[in-house]
Coordinates of C-alpha atoms in Angstrom, one line a residue:
Chain A
Q1206 CA 95.3 69.3 110.2
K1207 CA 92.3 70.1 108.2
E1208 CA 93.1 71.4 104.7
V1209 CA 91.8 73.7 102.1
E1210 CA 93.1 73.1 98.6
Q1211 CA 93.2 75.6 95.7
N1212 CA 94.9 75.7 92.4
S1213 CA 97.7 78.3 92.7
G1214 CA 97.3 79.4 89.1
P1215 CA 98.0 81.8 87.6
L1216 CA 94.6 81.9 86.1
S1217 CA 94.6 84.2 83.1
V1218 CA 91.4 85.5 81.5
P1219 CA 90.7 88.4 79.1
E1220 CA 88.7 91.4 80.2
G1221 CA 85.0 90.8 80.1
A1222 CA 85.3 87.0 80.5
I1223 CA 84.1 84.8 83.4
A1224 CA 86.8 83.8 85.9
S1225 CA 86.1 80.5 87.8
L1226 CA 88.0 79.8 91.0
N1227 CA 87.7 76.5 92.8
C1228 CA 88.4 75.2 96.3
T1229 CA 88.0 71.9 98.0
Y1230 CA 88.2 71.3 101.8
S1231 CA 88.8 68.2 103.9
D1232 CA 86.7 68.9 107.1
R1233 CA 83.3 67.5 106.4
G1234 CA 81.9 69.3 109.4
S1235 CA 82.8 72.8 108.1
Q1236 CA 79.8 75.1 108.0
S1237 CA 81.0 78.5 106.8
F1238 CA 82.9 79.4 103.7
F1239 CA 84.5 82.6 102.6
W1240 CA 86.3 84.1 99.7
Y1241 CA 88.9 86.8 100.4
R1242 CA 90.7 88.9 97.8
Q1243 CA 94.3 89.9 98.4
Y1244 CA 96.1 92.5 96.3
S1245 CA 99.9 92.2 96.2
G1246 CA 101.4 93.7 99.3
K1247 CA 98.0 94.2 100.9
S1248 CA 95.9 92.4 103.5
P1249 CA 93.0 90.1 102.7
E1250 CA 89.6 91.6 102.3
L1251 CA 86.3 89.7 102.5
I1252 CA 84.3 89.6 99.3
M1253 CA 81.9 86.7 99.7
S1254 CA 80.5 84.4 102.4
I1255 CA 78.3 81.4 101.9
Y1256 CA 76.8 79.0 104.4
S1257 CA 74.3 76.8 102.6
N1258 CA 74.4 74.7 99.5
G1259 CA 73.7 76.4 96.2
D1260 CA 74.6 79.8 94.7
K1261 CA 74.9 83.2 96.3
E1262 CA 75.2 86.2 94.1
D1263 CA 76.6 89.7 94.9
G1264 CA 77.1 92.0 92.0
R1265 CA 79.6 90.4 89.6
F1266 CA 80.5 87.7 92.1
T1267 CA 78.7 84.4 92.6
A1268 CA 79.8 81.9 95.2
Q1269 CA 78.7 78.2 94.8
L1270 CA 78.8 75.6 97.6
N1271 CA 78.4 71.9 97.4
K1272 CA 78.9 70.4 100.9
A1273 CA 78.4 66.8 99.7
S1274 CA 81.4 67.2 97.3
Q1275 CA 83.2 69.5 99.8
Y1276 CA 83.6 72.0 97.0
V1277 CA 83.3 75.8 96.9
S1278 CA 83.7 78.0 93.9
L1279 CA 83.8 81.7 93.0
L1280 CA 82.7 83.0 89.7
I1281 CA 83.6 86.5 88.6
R1282 CA 81.5 87.8 85.7
D1283 CA 82.7 90.6 83.3
S1284 CA 86.2 90.3 84.7
Q1285 CA 88.1 93.6 85.0
P1286 CA 91.8 94.3 85.2
S1287 CA 91.1 95.6 88.7
D1288 CA 90.1 92.0 89.7
S1289 CA 93.7 90.9 89.2
A1290 CA 94.6 89.6 92.7
T1291 CA 95.1 86.5 94.7
Y1292 CA 91.8 84.9 95.8
L1293 CA 91.9 83.0 99.1
C1294 CA 89.3 80.4 100.0
A1295 CA 88.7 80.1 103.7
V1296 CA 86.7 77.5 105.6
T1297 CA 85.8 77.3 109.3
N1298 CA 86.5 74.3 111.3
Q1299 CA 83.7 72.1 112.6
A1300 CA 83.4 74.1 115.8
G1301 CA 83.2 77.3 113.8
T1302 CA 85.9 78.9 115.8
A1303 CA 88.9 78.9 113.5
L1304 CA 89.3 80.0 109.9
I1305 CA 91.5 77.9 107.7
F1306 CA 92.9 79.4 104.5
G1307 CA 93.9 77.9 101.2
K1308 CA 97.1 79.0 99.5
G1309 CA 95.2 81.2 97.1
T1310 CA 94.7 81.3 93.4
T1311 CA 96.3 84.2 91.5
L1312 CA 94.0 85.7 88.9
S1313 CA 95.3 87.9 86.1
V1314 CA 92.8 89.8 83.9
S1315 CA 94.3 91.2 80.7
S1316 CA 92.8 94.3 79.0
Chain B
E268 CA 85.0 102.9 111.8
A269 CA 88.8 102.7 112.2
G270 CA 90.3 99.5 111.0
V271 CA 92.7 97.1 112.7
A272 CA 96.0 98.9 113.4
Q273 CA 99.4 97.2 113.3
S274 CA 102.9 98.3 113.8
P275 CA 105.5 98.3 112.6
R276 CA 104.8 97.9 108.9
Y277 CA 108.3 96.5 108.2
K278 CA 111.0 94.9 110.4
I279 CA 114.4 93.5 109.4
I280 CA 116.3 91.6 112.1
E281 CA 119.1 89.1 112.2
K282 CA 118.5 85.5 113.2
R283 CA 118.6 84.9 116.9
Q284 CA 117.4 88.4 117.6
S285 CA 114.0 89.1 119.2
V286 CA 111.1 91.2 117.7
A287 CA 107.7 92.3 118.8
F288 CA 104.6 93.2 116.9
W289 CA 101.7 95.3 118.1
C290 CA 98.0 95.2 117.1
N291 CA 95.0 97.3 118.0
P292 CA 91.7 95.7 116.9
I293 CA 88.6 97.4 115.8
S294 CA 86.8 98.9 118.8
G295 CA 84.4 96.5 120.4
H296 CA 85.8 93.4 118.7
A297 CA 86.1 90.7 121.2
T298 CA 88.0 88.2 119.1
L299 CA 91.6 88.8 118.0
Y300 CA 93.7 86.6 115.7
W301 CA 97.4 86.5 114.7
Y302 CA 98.1 84.9 111.4
Q303 CA 101.4 84.2 109.7
Q304 CA 101.5 84.5 105.9
I305 CA 104.6 83.1 104.2
L306 CA 105.2 84.4 100.6
G307 CA 103.0 82.4 98.2
Q308 CA 100.9 80.8 100.9
G309 CA 97.6 81.5 102.6
P310 CA 97.5 82.9 106.1
K311 CA 98.1 80.4 108.9
L312 CA 96.5 80.9 112.3
L313 CA 99.0 81.2 115.1
I314 CA 96.8 82.2 118.0
Q315 CA 93.2 83.3 118.7
F316 CA 92.1 85.4 121.7
Q317 CA 88.6 85.8 123.0
N318 CA 88.8 89.0 125.1
N319 CA 92.0 88.4 127.0
G320 CA 91.9 84.6 127.0
V321 CA 93.6 82.3 124.6
V322 CA 91.1 80.0 122.8
D323 CA 93.4 78.4 120.2
D324 CA 97.2 78.4 120.1
S325 CA 97.7 74.9 118.7
Q326 CA 99.9 76.1 115.8
L327 CA 102.0 78.6 117.8
P328 CA 105.6 77.5 118.1
K329 CA 105.7 78.1 121.8
D330 CA 109.4 77.6 122.2
R331 CA 110.0 80.9 120.4
F332 CA 106.7 82.7 119.9
S333 CA 104.5 84.3 122.6
A334 CA 101.5 86.5 122.5
E335 CA 99.4 88.3 125.0
R336 CA 96.3 90.5 125.0
L337 CA 96.1 92.6 128.0
K338 CA 92.8 94.0 129.1
G339 CA 91.2 92.3 126.1
V340 CA 92.1 95.1 123.7
D341 CA 95.6 95.5 122.3
S342 CA 97.8 92.5 121.6
T343 CA 101.5 91.9 121.1
L344 CA 103.2 89.0 119.4
K345 CA 106.8 88.3 120.2
I346 CA 109.4 86.1 118.6
Q347 CA 112.5 85.2 120.5
P348 CA 114.9 84.0 119.1
A349 CA 114.0 84.5 115.4
K350 CA 114.9 82.0 112.7
L351 CA 115.2 82.5 109.0
E352 CA 112.0 80.6 108.4
D353 CA 110.1 83.2 110.4
S354 CA 110.4 85.6 107.5
A355 CA 106.7 86.3 106.7
V356 CA 103.9 88.8 107.0
Y357 CA 102.3 88.8 110.4
L358 CA 98.6 89.7 110.1
C359 CA 96.4 90.7 112.9
A360 CA 92.6 90.3 112.5
S361 CA 89.7 90.9 114.7
S362 CA 86.0 90.1 114.7
W363 CA 83.1 91.1 116.9
A364 CA 82.6 87.6 118.1
R365 CA 83.8 84.0 117.7
G366 CA 81.9 82.0 115.3
Q367 CA 81.1 81.5 111.7
N368 CA 78.9 84.6 111.1
S369 CA 81.4 87.1 112.3
P370 CA 83.8 88.0 109.5
L371 CA 87.4 88.8 110.0
H372 CA 88.8 92.3 109.5
F373 CA 92.6 92.3 108.8
G374 CA 95.2 94.9 109.5
N375 CA 97.8 95.8 107.0
G376 CA 100.3 93.4 108.5
T377 CA 103.9 93.5 109.5
R378 CA 106.5 92.3 107.0
L379 CA 109.3 90.6 108.9
T380 CA 112.6 89.7 107.2
V381 CA 115.1 87.6 109.2
T382 CA 118.6 87.7 107.8

């Protein structure tokens, strides 16, 4: 069973700070990587996708991918209390047909 | 665009009883997924359909779980008989195609409590 590992947290940051969330994966053949945000009691929603090595920026969010190290990260700049949620890292299998989720990292942003 | 619809939102049953969940994916989405999310864990794929065919059910406990997707649209997931460890949120998701560039859209889930 291929795995996706995340630190469960909680990760606590003050408002306005940068939050850094990390993820490692075991399937070296994985090609697609996603970050989902899940508020308590709600379903996951896609916030970022990344497919090639390097950085991808979207507003306050930056995803970083290093396939050689099998490592994905998500940076949230200018963190807001509304960013408080669980962030799920998800990785496709080598065939690209199934999405495997990590356990998620809980982020708490204090005002 | 209407989202993925699931029902019921909540269900409480006793162990050994049976239960069924229903999902209506986003119109036009060919791929449908059922995930199980136990409290404090990430979603775990149970079964994946492409149209009305099963493409991955390797993690579905087939002795008690079954799923079908008739006519390639709606889907039902059934548990019979339920065990205490089946208590979880059951998430249905859909995407327009299989493959890495087709993001998943999740429904609101069904929270199952088995007592």
